[in-house]
Each structure stands twice: as structure tokens, then as C-alpha cells.
CSV table of C-alpha atoms in Angstrom, one decimal:
chain,number,residue,atom,x,y,z
A,148,THR,CA,41.6,40.5,-13.8
A,149,ARG,CA,45.0,39.1,-12.7
A,150,LEU,CA,48.4,40.6,-12.7
A,151,GLY,CA,51.1,38.3,-11.4
A,152,GLN,CA,49.7,37.0,-8.0
A,153,ARG,CA,47.4,40.0,-7.5
A,154,TYR,CA,43.7,39.8,-8.5
A,155,THR,CA,41.4,42.7,-9.2
A,156,LEU,CA,37.6,42.2,-8.9
A,157,THR,CA,35.2,44.9,-10.2
A,158,ALA,CA,31.4,45.2,-10.3
A,159,GLU,CA,29.1,47.7,-11.8
A,160,VAL,CA,25.4,48.3,-11.2
A,161,LEU,CA,23.5,49.5,-14.3
A,162,ASP,CA,20.0,50.9,-14.7
A,163,PRO,CA,18.3,48.2,-16.9
A,164,ALA,CA,16.1,50.8,-18.6
A,165,THR,CA,18.8,53.4,-19.5
A,166,GLY,CA,22.1,51.6,-19.2
A,167,GLU,CA,23.3,54.4,-16.9
A,168,MET,CA,25.9,53.3,-14.3
A,169,LEU,CA,24.5,53.7,-10.8
A,170,ALA,CA,27.4,52.4,-8.8
A,171,SER,CA,30.7,50.7,-9.2
A,172,GLU,CA,33.2,49.0,-6.9
A,173,ILE,CA,36.6,47.6,-7.1
A,174,VAL,CA,38.5,45.3,-4.6
A,175,HIS,CA,41.9,43.6,-4.7
A,176,ALA,CA,43.2,40.2,-3.5
A,177,ASP,CA,46.9,39.6,-3.0
A,178,SER,CA,46.7,35.9,-3.7
A,179,ARG,CA,44.4,33.2,-5.2
A,180,GLU,CA,43.6,32.1,-1.7
A,181,LYS,CA,42.2,35.5,-0.8
A,182,VAL,CA,39.9,35.9,-3.8
A,183,LEU,CA,36.8,34.6,-2.0
A,184,ASP,CA,37.4,37.0,0.9
A,185,ALA,CA,37.6,39.8,-1.7
A,186,LEU,CA,34.5,38.7,-3.5
A,187,ASP,CA,32.7,38.7,-0.1
A,188,GLU,CA,33.7,42.3,0.5
A,189,LEU,CA,32.7,43.3,-3.0
A,190,THR,CA,29.3,41.8,-2.5
A,191,ARG,CA,28.8,43.7,0.8
A,192,ARG,CA,29.7,47.0,-0.9
A,193,ILE,CA,27.3,46.4,-3.8
A,194,ARG,CA,24.5,45.5,-1.4
A,195,ARG,CA,25.1,48.8,0.5
A,196,HIS,CA,24.8,50.7,-2.8
A,197,LEU,CA,21.5,49.0,-3.5
A,198,GLY,CA,20.2,50.3,-0.2
A,199,GLU,CA,20.2,47.2,2.0
A,200,ALA,CA,20.5,48.0,5.6
A,201,MET,CA,23.8,47.2,7.3
A,202,ALA,CA,22.0,45.2,10.0
A,203,ALA,CA,20.3,43.0,7.4
A,204,ILE,CA,23.6,42.4,5.6
A,205,SER,CA,25.3,41.5,8.9
A,206,ARG,CA,22.4,39.2,9.9
A,207,ARG,CA,22.3,37.3,6.6
A,208,SER,CA,26.0,37.1,5.7
A,209,ARG,CA,28.9,34.8,6.5
A,210,PRO,CA,32.4,34.9,5.0
A,211,LEU,CA,32.1,33.4,1.6
A,212,LYS,CA,34.7,30.7,2.1
A,213,HIS,CA,32.6,29.4,5.1
A,214,VAL,CA,29.4,29.7,3.2
A,215,THR,CA,30.6,27.4,0.4
A,216,THR,CA,34.3,26.3,0.3
A,217,ALA,CA,37.7,27.7,0.6
A,218,SER,CA,38.6,25.9,-2.7
A,219,LEU,CA,38.1,27.8,-5.9
A,220,GLU,CA,38.3,24.4,-7.8
A,221,ALA,CA,35.5,22.9,-5.6
A,222,LEU,CA,33.4,26.1,-6.1
A,223,LYS,CA,33.9,25.8,-9.9
A,224,TYR,CA,32.6,22.2,-9.8
A,225,TYR,CA,29.7,23.2,-7.7
A,226,SER,CA,28.7,26.0,-10.0
A,227,VAL,CA,28.8,23.7,-13.0
A,228,ALA,CA,26.7,21.2,-11.1
A,229,ASP,CA,24.1,23.9,-10.3
A,230,GLU,CA,23.8,24.7,-14.0
A,231,HIS,CA,23.2,21.1,-14.9
A,232,LEU,CA,20.6,20.8,-12.1
A,233,ARG,CA,18.7,23.8,-13.3
A,234,ARG,CA,18.4,22.0,-16.7
A,235,ALA,CA,17.4,18.8,-14.9
A,236,GLU,CA,20.5,17.0,-16.1
A,237,TYR,CA,20.8,14.9,-13.0
A,238,GLU,CA,23.7,12.5,-13.9
A,239,GLU,CA,25.9,15.4,-14.9
A,240,ALA,CA,25.0,17.4,-11.8
A,241,ARG,CA,25.9,14.4,-9.6
A,242,ARG,CA,29.3,13.9,-11.2
A,243,PHE,CA,30.3,17.5,-10.7
A,244,LEU,CA,29.0,17.5,-7.1
A,245,GLU,CA,31.1,14.4,-6.4
A,246,SER,CA,34.1,16.1,-7.9
A,247,ALA,CA,33.6,19.1,-5.7
A,248,LEU,CA,33.5,16.9,-2.6
A,249,LYS,CA,36.7,15.1,-3.7
A,250,VAL,CA,38.4,18.4,-3.7
A,251,ASP,CA,36.9,19.6,-0.4
A,252,SER,CA,35.2,16.9,1.6
A,253,SER,CA,33.8,19.5,4.1
A,254,PHE,CA,31.9,21.4,1.4
A,255,THR,CA,28.6,21.5,3.2
A,256,ALA,CA,26.5,23.0,0.4
A,257,ALA,CA,27.7,20.4,-2.1
A,258,LYS,CA,27.1,17.6,0.4
A,259,ALA,CA,23.5,18.8,1.0
A,260,VAL,CA,22.6,19.2,-2.7
A,261,LEU,CA,24.0,15.8,-3.5
A,262,GLY,CA,22.1,14.3,-0.5
A,263,ARG,CA,18.8,15.8,-1.7
A,264,MET,CA,19.3,14.5,-5.2
A,265,HIS,CA,20.0,11.0,-3.9
A,266,PHE,CA,16.9,11.1,-1.7
A,267,GLU,CA,14.5,12.5,-4.3
A,268,LEU,CA,15.7,10.7,-7.4
A,269,SER,CA,16.4,7.2,-6.0
A,270,GLU,CA,12.9,5.9,-7.0
A,271,TYR,CA,13.2,7.0,-10.6
A,272,VAL,CA,16.9,7.2,-11.6
A,273,GLU,CA,19.4,4.4,-11.4
A,274,GLY,CA,22.5,5.3,-9.4
A,275,PHE,CA,20.8,7.3,-6.7
A,276,ASP,CA,20.3,5.9,-3.3
A,277,ARG,CA,17.8,7.1,-0.7
A,278,GLU,CA,19.8,6.0,2.3
A,279,VAL,CA,23.0,7.7,0.9
A,280,GLY,CA,20.9,10.9,0.6
A,281,LYS,CA,19.8,10.7,4.2
A,282,ARG,CA,23.4,10.2,5.4
A,283,LEU,CA,24.7,13.1,3.4
A,284,LEU,CA,22.0,15.4,4.7
A,285,ALA,CA,22.6,14.3,8.3
A,286,GLU,CA,26.3,15.2,7.9
A,287,ALA,CA,25.5,18.6,6.2
A,288,VAL,CA,23.0,19.7,8.9
A,289,LYS,CA,25.7,19.5,11.6
A,290,ASP,CA,27.5,22.5,10.0
A,291,VAL,CA,24.5,24.8,9.2
A,292,ASP,CA,25.4,27.4,11.9
A,293,ASN,CA,28.4,28.5,9.8
A,294,LEU,CA,26.3,29.2,6.7
A,295,THR,CA,24.2,32.1,5.4
A,296,ASP,CA,20.5,32.0,6.0
A,297,GLN,CA,20.1,31.1,2.3
A,298,GLU,CA,22.0,27.9,2.6
A,299,LYS,CA,21.0,27.2,6.2
A,300,TYR,CA,17.3,27.2,5.7
A,301,GLY,CA,17.6,25.2,2.5
A,302,ILE,CA,19.6,22.4,4.2
A,303,LEU,CA,17.3,22.4,7.3
A,304,ALA,CA,14.3,22.0,4.9
A,305,TRP,CA,15.8,19.1,3.1
A,306,TYR,CA,16.8,17.5,6.3
A,307,ALA,CA,13.3,17.9,7.8
A,308,GLN,CA,11.9,16.3,4.6
A,309,ALA,CA,14.3,13.4,4.1
A,310,VAL,CA,15.5,12.5,7.6
A,311,GLU,CA,12.8,13.7,10.0
A,312,ASN,CA,9.9,13.0,7.5
A,313,ASP,CA,8.4,16.3,8.7
A,314,LEU,CA,7.0,18.0,5.6
A,315,PRO,CA,5.2,20.9,7.5
A,316,ARG,CA,8.6,21.9,9.1
A,317,ALA,CA,10.3,21.6,5.7
A,318,ILE,CA,7.7,23.9,4.2
A,319,GLN,CA,8.1,26.3,7.1
A,320,TYR,CA,11.9,26.6,6.5
A,321,THR,CA,11.4,27.0,2.7
A,322,LYS,CA,8.8,29.7,3.2
A,323,GLU,CA,11.2,31.6,5.5
A,324,LEU,CA,13.7,31.3,2.7
A,325,ALA,CA,11.3,32.6,0.1
A,326,THR,CA,10.5,35.6,2.4
A,327,LEU,CA,14.2,36.4,2.7
A,328,TYR,CA,15.0,35.8,-1.0
A,329,PRO,CA,11.8,36.2,-3.0
A,330,ASP,CA,13.7,36.4,-6.3
A,331,GLN,CA,15.3,33.0,-6.0
A,332,SER,CA,13.5,30.8,-8.5
A,333,HIS,CA,14.8,27.5,-7.2
A,334,VAL,CA,13.4,28.3,-3.7
A,335,HIS,CA,9.9,28.6,-5.2
A,336,ASN,CA,10.4,25.4,-7.1
A,337,ASN,CA,11.5,23.6,-3.9
A,338,LEU,CA,8.4,25.0,-2.1
A,339,ALA,CA,6.3,23.7,-5.0
A,340,PHE,CA,7.7,20.2,-4.6
A,341,LEU,CA,7.0,20.2,-0.9
A,342,TYR,CA,3.4,21.4,-1.4
A,343,GLY,CA,3.0,18.7,-4.0
A,344,GLN,CA,4.1,16.1,-1.5
A,345,MET,CA,1.5,17.4,1.0
A,346,GLY,CA,-1.3,17.2,-1.6
A,347,ARG,CA,-1.6,21.1,-1.7
A,348,TYR,CA,-1.5,21.1,-5.5
A,349,GLN,CA,-2.9,24.5,-6.3
A,350,GLU,CA,-0.2,26.1,-4.0
A,351,ALA,CA,2.3,23.9,-5.7
A,352,ILE,CA,1.2,25.1,-9.1
A,353,ARG,CA,1.4,28.8,-8.1
A,354,GLU,CA,5.0,28.3,-6.8
A,355,CYS,CA,6.1,26.5,-9.9
A,356,GLN,CA,4.7,29.3,-12.1
A,357,THR,CA,6.4,31.9,-9.8
A,358,ALA,CA,9.7,30.0,-10.3
A,359,ILE,CA,9.3,30.0,-14.1
A,360,ARG,CA,8.3,33.7,-14.1
A,361,LEU,CA,11.5,34.5,-12.3
A,362,ASP,CA,13.6,32.2,-14.5
A,363,PRO,CA,12.0,31.0,-17.7
A,364,TYR,CA,15.0,28.7,-18.3
A,365,LEU,CA,14.6,26.8,-15.1
A,366,MET,CA,13.8,23.5,-16.7
A,367,ILE,CA,13.4,21.6,-13.4
A,368,ALA,CA,10.4,23.9,-12.5
A,369,TYR,CA,8.7,23.0,-15.8
A,370,ASN,CA,9.3,19.3,-15.0
A,371,ASN,CA,7.9,19.7,-11.6
A,372,LEU,CA,4.8,21.5,-13.0
A,373,SER,CA,4.2,18.7,-15.5
A,374,ASN,CA,4.4,16.1,-12.7
A,375,ILE,CA,1.9,17.9,-10.7
A,376,TYR,CA,-0.6,18.3,-13.5
A,377,MET,CA,-0.3,14.8,-14.9
A,378,PHE,CA,0.8,12.5,-12.0
A,379,GLN,CA,-0.4,14.2,-8.8
A,380,LEU,CA,-3.6,15.9,-10.0
A,381,GLY,CA,-3.8,13.4,-12.8
A,382,SER,CA,-6.5,15.2,-14.8
A,383,GLU,CA,-4.9,18.4,-16.0
A,384,ILE,CA,-3.2,17.0,-19.1
A,385,ASP,CA,-4.0,20.0,-21.4
A,386,SER,CA,-2.5,22.4,-18.9
A,387,ALA,CA,0.6,20.1,-18.9
A,388,ARG,CA,0.7,20.3,-22.7
A,389,VAL,CA,0.6,24.1,-22.7
A,390,TRP,CA,3.5,24.4,-20.3
A,391,CYS,CA,5.5,21.7,-22.1
A,392,LEU,CA,5.2,23.8,-25.3
A,393,ARG,CA,6.4,26.9,-23.3
A,394,GLN,CA,9.3,24.8,-21.9
A,395,ILE,CA,10.3,23.7,-25.4
A,396,ALA,CA,10.2,27.3,-26.6
A,397,HIS,CA,12.8,28.1,-24.0
A,398,ASN,CA,14.9,25.0,-24.5
A,399,PRO,CA,14.1,23.0,-27.7
A,400,GLU,CA,16.7,20.3,-26.8
A,401,HIS,CA,15.3,19.3,-23.4
A,402,PHE,CA,14.5,15.5,-23.1
A,403,TRP,CA,11.9,15.8,-20.3
A,404,ALA,CA,9.9,18.4,-22.1
A,405,TYR,CA,9.2,16.1,-25.0
A,406,TYR,CA,8.7,13.1,-22.8
A,407,HIS,CA,6.0,14.9,-20.8
A,408,LEU,CA,4.5,16.4,-24.0
A,409,GLY,CA,4.2,12.9,-25.5
A,410,TRP,CA,2.5,11.7,-22.3
A,411,ALA,CA,0.0,14.5,-22.5
A,412,TYR,CA,-0.8,13.8,-26.1
A,413,LEU,CA,-1.4,10.2,-25.2
A,414,GLY,CA,-4.0,11.2,-22.7
A,415,MET,CA,-5.7,13.4,-25.3
A,416,ASP,CA,-5.8,10.6,-27.9
A,417,SER,CA,-3.5,12.6,-30.2
A,418,LEU,CA,-1.4,9.6,-31.1
A,419,LYS,CA,0.5,11.0,-34.0
A,420,GLN,CA,1.5,14.1,-32.0
A,421,ALA,CA,2.4,11.8,-29.1
A,422,GLN,CA,4.6,9.7,-31.5
A,423,GLN,CA,6.4,12.8,-32.7
A,424,ALA,CA,7.1,14.1,-29.2
A,425,LEU,CA,8.3,10.8,-27.9
A,426,GLU,CA,10.5,10.1,-31.0
A,427,LYS,CA,12.1,13.5,-30.3
A,428,ALA,CA,12.6,12.5,-26.7
A,429,TYR,CA,14.2,9.2,-27.9
A,430,GLU,CA,16.5,11.1,-30.3
A,431,LEU,CA,17.6,13.5,-27.5
A,432,HIS,CA,18.1,10.6,-25.0
A,433,ASN,CA,20.4,8.9,-27.5
A,434,ARG,CA,22.2,12.1,-28.4
A,435,TRP,CA,22.9,13.3,-24.9
A,436,LYS,CA,23.1,9.9,-23.2
A,437,ILE,CA,20.8,11.2,-20.5
A,438,LEU,CA,20.2,8.6,-17.7
A,439,PRO,CA,21.6,5.8,-19.8
A,440,ARG,CA,19.4,3.0,-18.4
A,441,PHE,CA,16.2,5.0,-18.3
A,442,THR,CA,13.5,3.2,-20.3
A,443,TRP,CA,10.1,4.9,-19.7
A,444,HIS,CA,10.2,6.7,-23.0
A,445,LEU,CA,10.8,3.4,-24.8
A,446,SER,CA,7.7,1.8,-23.2
A,447,ARG,CA,5.6,4.8,-24.1
A,448,LEU,CA,6.8,4.7,-27.7
A,449,GLY,CA,5.9,1.0,-27.7
A,450,VAL,CA,2.4,1.8,-26.5
A,451,VAL,CA,2.0,4.6,-29.1
A,452,TYR,CA,2.8,2.2,-32.0
A,453,LEU,CA,0.7,-0.6,-30.4
A,454,LEU,CA,-2.4,1.8,-30.3
A,455,GLN,CA,-1.8,2.8,-33.9
A,456,GLY,CA,-1.6,-0.8,-35.1
A,457,ASP,CA,2.1,-0.7,-36.0
A,458,TYR,CA,2.9,-3.9,-34.2
A,459,ARG,CA,6.4,-4.5,-35.6
A,460,ARG,CA,7.7,-1.1,-34.4
A,461,SER,CA,5.8,-1.6,-31.1
A,462,ILE,CA,7.6,-4.8,-30.5
A,463,ASP,CA,11.0,-3.3,-31.5
A,464,PHE,CA,10.7,-0.5,-28.9
A,465,PHE,CA,9.4,-2.9,-26.1
A,466,LEU,CA,12.5,-5.1,-26.7
A,467,LYS,CA,14.8,-2.1,-26.6
A,468,ILE,CA,13.8,-1.8,-22.9
A,469,VAL,CA,15.6,-5.1,-22.2
A,470,GLU,CA,18.6,-4.1,-24.4
A,471,VAL,CA,19.0,-0.8,-22.5
A,472,ASN,CA,18.3,-2.3,-19.0
A,473,PRO,CA,18.5,-6.1,-18.8
A,474,SER,CA,17.1,-5.9,-15.2
A,475,GLU,CA,13.7,-4.8,-16.7
A,476,PRO,CA,12.1,-7.9,-18.1
A,477,ALA,CA,8.8,-6.0,-18.6
A,478,GLY,CA,10.0,-5.4,-22.2
A,479,TYR,CA,9.4,-9.1,-23.0
A,480,TYR,CA,6.0,-9.0,-21.4
A,481,PHE,CA,4.8,-6.0,-23.4
A,482,ALA,CA,6.4,-7.3,-26.6
A,483,GLY,CA,4.3,-10.4,-26.0
A,484,VAL,CA,1.1,-8.3,-25.7
A,485,ALA,CA,1.9,-6.6,-29.0
A,486,ALA,CA,2.6,-9.9,-30.8
A,487,GLU,CA,-0.6,-11.4,-29.4
A,488,VAL,CA,-2.7,-8.4,-30.6
A,489,SER,CA,-1.1,-8.7,-34.0
A,490,GLY,CA,-2.2,-12.3,-34.3
A,491,ASP,CA,1.4,-13.8,-33.9
A,492,THR,CA,0.6,-16.2,-31.1
A,493,LEU,CA,3.8,-18.2,-31.5
A,494,SER,CA,6.0,-15.1,-31.0
A,495,ALA,CA,3.7,-13.9,-28.2
A,496,ARG,CA,4.1,-17.2,-26.3
A,497,GLN,CA,7.9,-17.0,-26.7
A,498,TYR,CA,8.1,-13.5,-25.3
A,499,PHE,CA,5.8,-14.3,-22.4
A,500,ARG,CA,7.8,-17.5,-21.6
A,501,GLN,CA,11.0,-15.4,-21.6
A,502,PHE,CA,9.4,-12.9,-19.3
A,503,VAL,CA,8.4,-15.7,-16.8
A,504,ARG,CA,11.9,-17.1,-16.9
A,505,GLU,CA,13.4,-13.7,-16.2
A,506,MET,CA,11.0,-12.9,-13.4
A,507,ARG,CA,11.6,-16.2,-11.7
A,508,GLN,CA,15.4,-15.6,-11.8
A,509,LEU,CA,14.9,-12.1,-10.5
A,510,LEU,CA,12.8,-13.3,-7.6
A,511,ARG,CA,15.3,-16.0,-6.7
A,512,ARG,CA,18.0,-13.4,-6.4
A,513,GLY,CA,16.4,-11.3,-3.7
A,514,PRO,CA,13.5,-10.6,-1.4
A,515,VAL,CA,10.2,-11.0,-3.2
A,516,GLY,CA,7.8,-8.1,-2.9
A,517,PRO,CA,4.0,-8.4,-3.6
A,518,GLU,CA,4.3,-6.3,-6.8
A,519,GLN,CA,6.9,-8.7,-8.2
A,520,GLN,CA,4.5,-11.6,-7.4
A,521,ILE,CA,1.8,-9.8,-9.4
A,522,TYR,CA,4.1,-9.4,-12.4
A,523,LEU,CA,4.9,-13.1,-12.4
A,524,ALA,CA,1.2,-13.9,-12.0
A,525,LEU,CA,0.5,-11.9,-15.2
A,526,GLY,CA,3.1,-13.8,-17.1
A,527,LEU,CA,1.8,-17.2,-15.8
A,528,ILE,CA,-1.7,-16.3,-16.9
A,529,ARG,CA,-0.5,-15.2,-20.3
A,530,ILE,CA,1.2,-18.6,-20.9
A,531,GLY,CA,-1.9,-20.5,-19.9
A,532,GLU,CA,-1.0,-21.3,-16.3
A,533,ARG,CA,-4.1,-19.4,-15.2
A,534,GLU,CA,-4.9,-21.0,-11.8
A,535,GLN,CA,-1.3,-20.8,-10.6
A,536,GLY,CA,-1.2,-17.1,-11.7
A,537,TRP,CA,-4.5,-16.3,-10.0
A,538,LYS,CA,-3.4,-18.0,-6.8
A,539,LEU,CA,-0.1,-16.0,-6.8
A,540,CYS,CA,-2.1,-12.8,-7.3
A,541,GLN,CA,-4.3,-13.6,-4.3
A,542,GLN,CA,-1.2,-14.2,-2.2
A,543,ALA,CA,0.3,-10.9,-3.3
A,544,CYS,CA,-2.9,-8.9,-2.6
A,545,ALA,CA,-3.2,-10.6,0.9
A,546,ARG,CA,0.3,-9.2,1.6
A,547,ASP,CA,-0.6,-5.7,0.4
A,548,THR,CA,-4.2,-4.8,0.2
A,549,THR,CA,-3.5,-1.5,-1.6
A,550,LEU,CA,-2.5,-3.0,-4.9
A,551,HIS,CA,-5.8,-2.2,-6.6
A,552,PHE,CA,-4.2,-1.1,-9.9
A,553,GLU,CA,-2.0,-4.2,-10.2
A,554,LYS,CA,-4.9,-6.5,-9.3
A,555,ALA,CA,-7.0,-4.8,-12.0
A,556,ARG,CA,-4.3,-5.8,-14.5
A,557,VAL,CA,-4.6,-9.4,-13.5
A,558,LEU,CA,-8.4,-9.4,-13.6
A,559,ALA,CA,-8.4,-7.8,-17.0
A,560,VAL,CA,-6.0,-10.4,-18.4
A,561,TYR,CA,-7.8,-13.2,-16.6
A,562,GLY,CA,-11.0,-12.2,-18.4
A,563,LYS,CA,-13.0,-10.5,-15.6
A,564,PRO,CA,-13.6,-7.0,-17.0
A,565,GLN,CA,-16.2,-5.8,-14.5
A,566,GLU,CA,-14.1,-6.9,-11.5
A,567,ALA,CA,-11.1,-5.2,-13.1
A,568,ILE,CA,-13.0,-1.9,-13.4
A,569,ASP,CA,-14.1,-2.3,-9.8
A,570,GLU,CA,-10.4,-2.4,-8.8
A,571,LEU,CA,-9.5,0.6,-10.9
A,572,GLU,CA,-12.3,2.6,-9.2
A,573,ALA,CA,-10.9,1.5,-5.8
A,574,ALA,CA,-7.4,2.5,-6.9
A,575,VAL,CA,-8.7,6.0,-7.7
A,576,ARG,CA,-10.5,6.2,-4.3
A,577,HIS,CA,-7.2,5.3,-2.6
A,578,GLY,CA,-5.2,8.0,-4.4
A,579,TYR,CA,-4.1,6.6,-7.7
A,580,ARG,CA,-3.6,9.5,-10.1
A,581,ASN,CA,-1.8,8.3,-13.2
A,582,TYR,CA,-4.9,8.4,-15.3
A,583,VAL,CA,-3.1,8.4,-18.6
A,584,TRP,CA,-1.3,5.2,-17.8
A,585,MET,CA,-4.7,3.7,-16.8
A,586,LYS,CA,-6.1,4.8,-20.2
A,587,ILE,CA,-3.3,3.4,-22.4
A,588,HIS,CA,-2.0,0.4,-20.4
A,589,PRO,CA,-1.6,-2.6,-22.7
A,590,ASP,CA,-3.2,-4.9,-20.1
A,591,PHE,CA,-6.4,-2.9,-20.3
A,592,LEU,CA,-6.9,-3.1,-24.1
A,593,SER,CA,-9.7,-5.6,-23.5
A,594,LEU,CA,-11.5,-2.9,-21.5
A,595,HIS,CA,-11.5,-0.3,-24.3
A,596,ARG,CA,-15.1,-1.3,-25.4
A,597,GLU,CA,-16.5,-1.6,-21.9
A,598,PRO,CA,-18.9,1.3,-21.2
A,599,ARG,CA,-17.9,1.5,-17.5
A,600,PHE,CA,-14.2,1.8,-18.4
A,601,ILE,CA,-14.9,4.5,-21.1
A,602,ALA,CA,-17.0,6.4,-18.6
A,603,LEU,CA,-14.3,6.1,-15.9
A,604,VAL,CA,-11.5,7.4,-18.1
A,605,ASN,CA,-13.6,10.2,-19.5
A,606,ARG,CA,-14.6,11.3,-16.0
A,607,LEU,CA,-11.0,11.3,-14.8
A,608,LEU,CA,-9.2,13.0,-17.8
A,609,LYS,CA,-10.0,16.6,-18.5
A,610,ARG,CA,-9.4,18.0,-22.0
A,611,GLY,CA,-9.5,21.4,-23.6
A,612,GLN,CA,-8.8,23.5,-20.5
A,613,ASP,CA,-6.6,26.5,-20.6
A,614,ALA,CA,-3.5,26.4,-18.5
A,615,SER,CA,-3.9,28.4,-15.4
């Protein structure tokens, strides 16, 4: 409470079973600038009531204004950002972290969290930059000695992961943090992410489930768990489905829950349920303007309608990809596939030609990677320039011999199904795990009656298992 320029801070400790007050404390601050000091003192007193040893308090504590920021306004922005991040609302979290740093450019914790977001999300979300993330973490790590253990070990772990590329050290720091603060759900989620990067998937799953047990509303932990089940392990799609449904029970308005649920249903051949989940994701994306140029849900909806034979709606959703993000010409390509399957060869040719034009312009504007060469090769084959497309594919694969999945697409479109399946098997041997995408990819429609392809997909995708 506030009276004039004087602030009063109170805290009570209640028995959760009986509601009986076990302890209470009150402290005062003579000005707004001293509120954080008073809050720090209030925290120490409560911790003593809870039985924490003075030596432990001293070892783990720093004055609150040094732990975070001397600015209440910056701290407010940071707290709001943290809530958005818990709900996996990345754009909003970034905006509030940037606002916090505008108020206090030395706010180490805000700098570190923003750096981690830039580093981890740059591959998937437009507006995040991996190099910016490294720079922010390198700046933050210089000031860790003035922080509490909770913030210090977190920043050291992120720095080890992003800048030093030392995942074992990052895990070591995060495990130390989990030992000191075992009830911090986000720490267990961070540890799960690191285990996943190391390929230690069962440990990652356990840590995700621990995070969710501690905080059933920690949406980012559910998202992490779905990624592990479907995109790192690749085969545990029914486990992913079960956890997506639990996630929706705790937050029925969460975009990623429906997106991942639709993906799981696609892998289980439950096309109508996949359609319903992805349409809900589409509705939420439009309502909340989450990641405005994100298009993966549009391509998945296009595939759902394609597999159900609703070619008009399939084409409409594929073309929405280009409307939402003009730098993604793949929408034209997949619209061409849907038109071709429907028997509208004239429209198919127009879409494929537009795709080839867009790809050529894209490649002229910057460095040409082997994957981009593969995409252009696919378009060329689709418009009848088969030999030129095949030659371009060979050039791309000579530059990067790991492009087994991409080469399989070219071989399938080129009319070499057995060679395509050979490349898919090679992709799996070399670590490819997105088995659902392999199963439903429009370029592999011609393989759906091939016994080897059917056997491969059935072997890779598990169904009907209980979530662990």
C-alpha cells in the first residue's frame, strides 16, 4: 500500500490445508526508489520463517535491484514478458523485453532472456536473429557475478549453449540450477530442451513432464514435449496427441496446442480430426495475430484438404501462404500439385510456372543454397523441363550429400519411386525424424501405393500407445 511517498509491503504465509496463518511480515519504504530494497528485505524475512538457513540465504541472495533492475518500470515490462513467454507468445514477449531494455539498458536478465529467444527462435520465427542472440548473451554473461545463483546459472547455461556451443556444460549449469531451485518449472523445461538437443530424449520427456507437474499452465513445456515426441523421436504421435489434449484442457485458446494436435492426427490418418484441430489453430492465429507471417498451419490445412479430395479448399489454403508471406513461393508449388491431382492441368501449369519465376527471382537476390536449388529443380520438372531439373538436383546434392529427403522428393516427382524410397531410408539412417511430413508430403502422393513406402511409414510411425 502507499500513503504519500511512503510504501508499505506485507506478506503472509498460510497453511494451504487449513488456511491458518503461519507467519506474517511487514516492511516500509520511504520512497518509490527504495521499494525494491524493501522487497528484498521482506523476502529474506519470509525465507527465515520458512526455515531456510541464514548461510544459504546469504549464499544465494543479491540485492534485488542488482539481481534485476533498479527501475520498477523495467521490472514491470520484464514480468509481463515472462507471462507471455510462459504461454509461448513469443512476439509479445519480445516486445516487452525490448521495452524493458529501453528503460534500463543494463538490465542483465532481460538482455539474457531476449538473447536466448533470438538464438532459439531464429530458425522458425521471422524477426528473430541468431547472431543478435549470441551478441546479447555475450553482453549479459559479463555481469553474472552480480546476480543471484538462479539468474547466474541460467545465463551461463544459455551462453554455453549459444555462444560456446557446449551443450554438456549448459546441461551442467542447468542441473545445478534445478538442484538449487527444484520447484522452478521453467528450469526443468530448459533442461528438457537441452537434453533434446543432445538426443537424450527420455530424460527430456521426464523433465518436460516435471515442469508440467509443477505448473500445468506452462504452455511452453507442452510445446517442447510435443516437439520431442513428433519431431525428435518422430514416432510417438499418440503420446503427443494425449499431451496436446491435456494442454488444451488447461488453455483452450492456445494456438500451438491445436497446431500440434492437428499434426498428430495427420500422422494417425484421422483426417477429419486433423482438419478440426488445424482449423481451430487457423482461427486462433487470425484472432490473436500470433506470428503474423507464420504459414506452417496453412500448408498443413492445404494438405488435409488435398488428402480428403477437397481440391478447391486445398488450393485456397496453399495460396494463402503467399498472401501471408510473399517470400514463401512454396504456396504456388503446392497449389500446382493440388490442381494437378484434381485434373486441372492448365491451372497446375500456371501455378508451377509462377513458382519457378519466384524461385529464380529469389535466387538472383542472394546466395544460392543447395536446398533452394532442389526447390527450383522440382519446379522445372513439374513444368516439363525434366533434364534441366534433374541436372540442377545433381548439382545441389553434390554440394550437400546429406539432402536425402529433398532428393527423394525430386526422384518421386521424376518418376523413380524405388530410388525415392531408397533416399527416404537413407534420410532416416542419417537422423531424419519428421515421419509425419514424410507420410503426408504432397510430392510423395505417387508413393502411397508402393509396398515399400507403406511398410516404411508403418514401421516408423507408432500408433495407439499410451502417453508415458
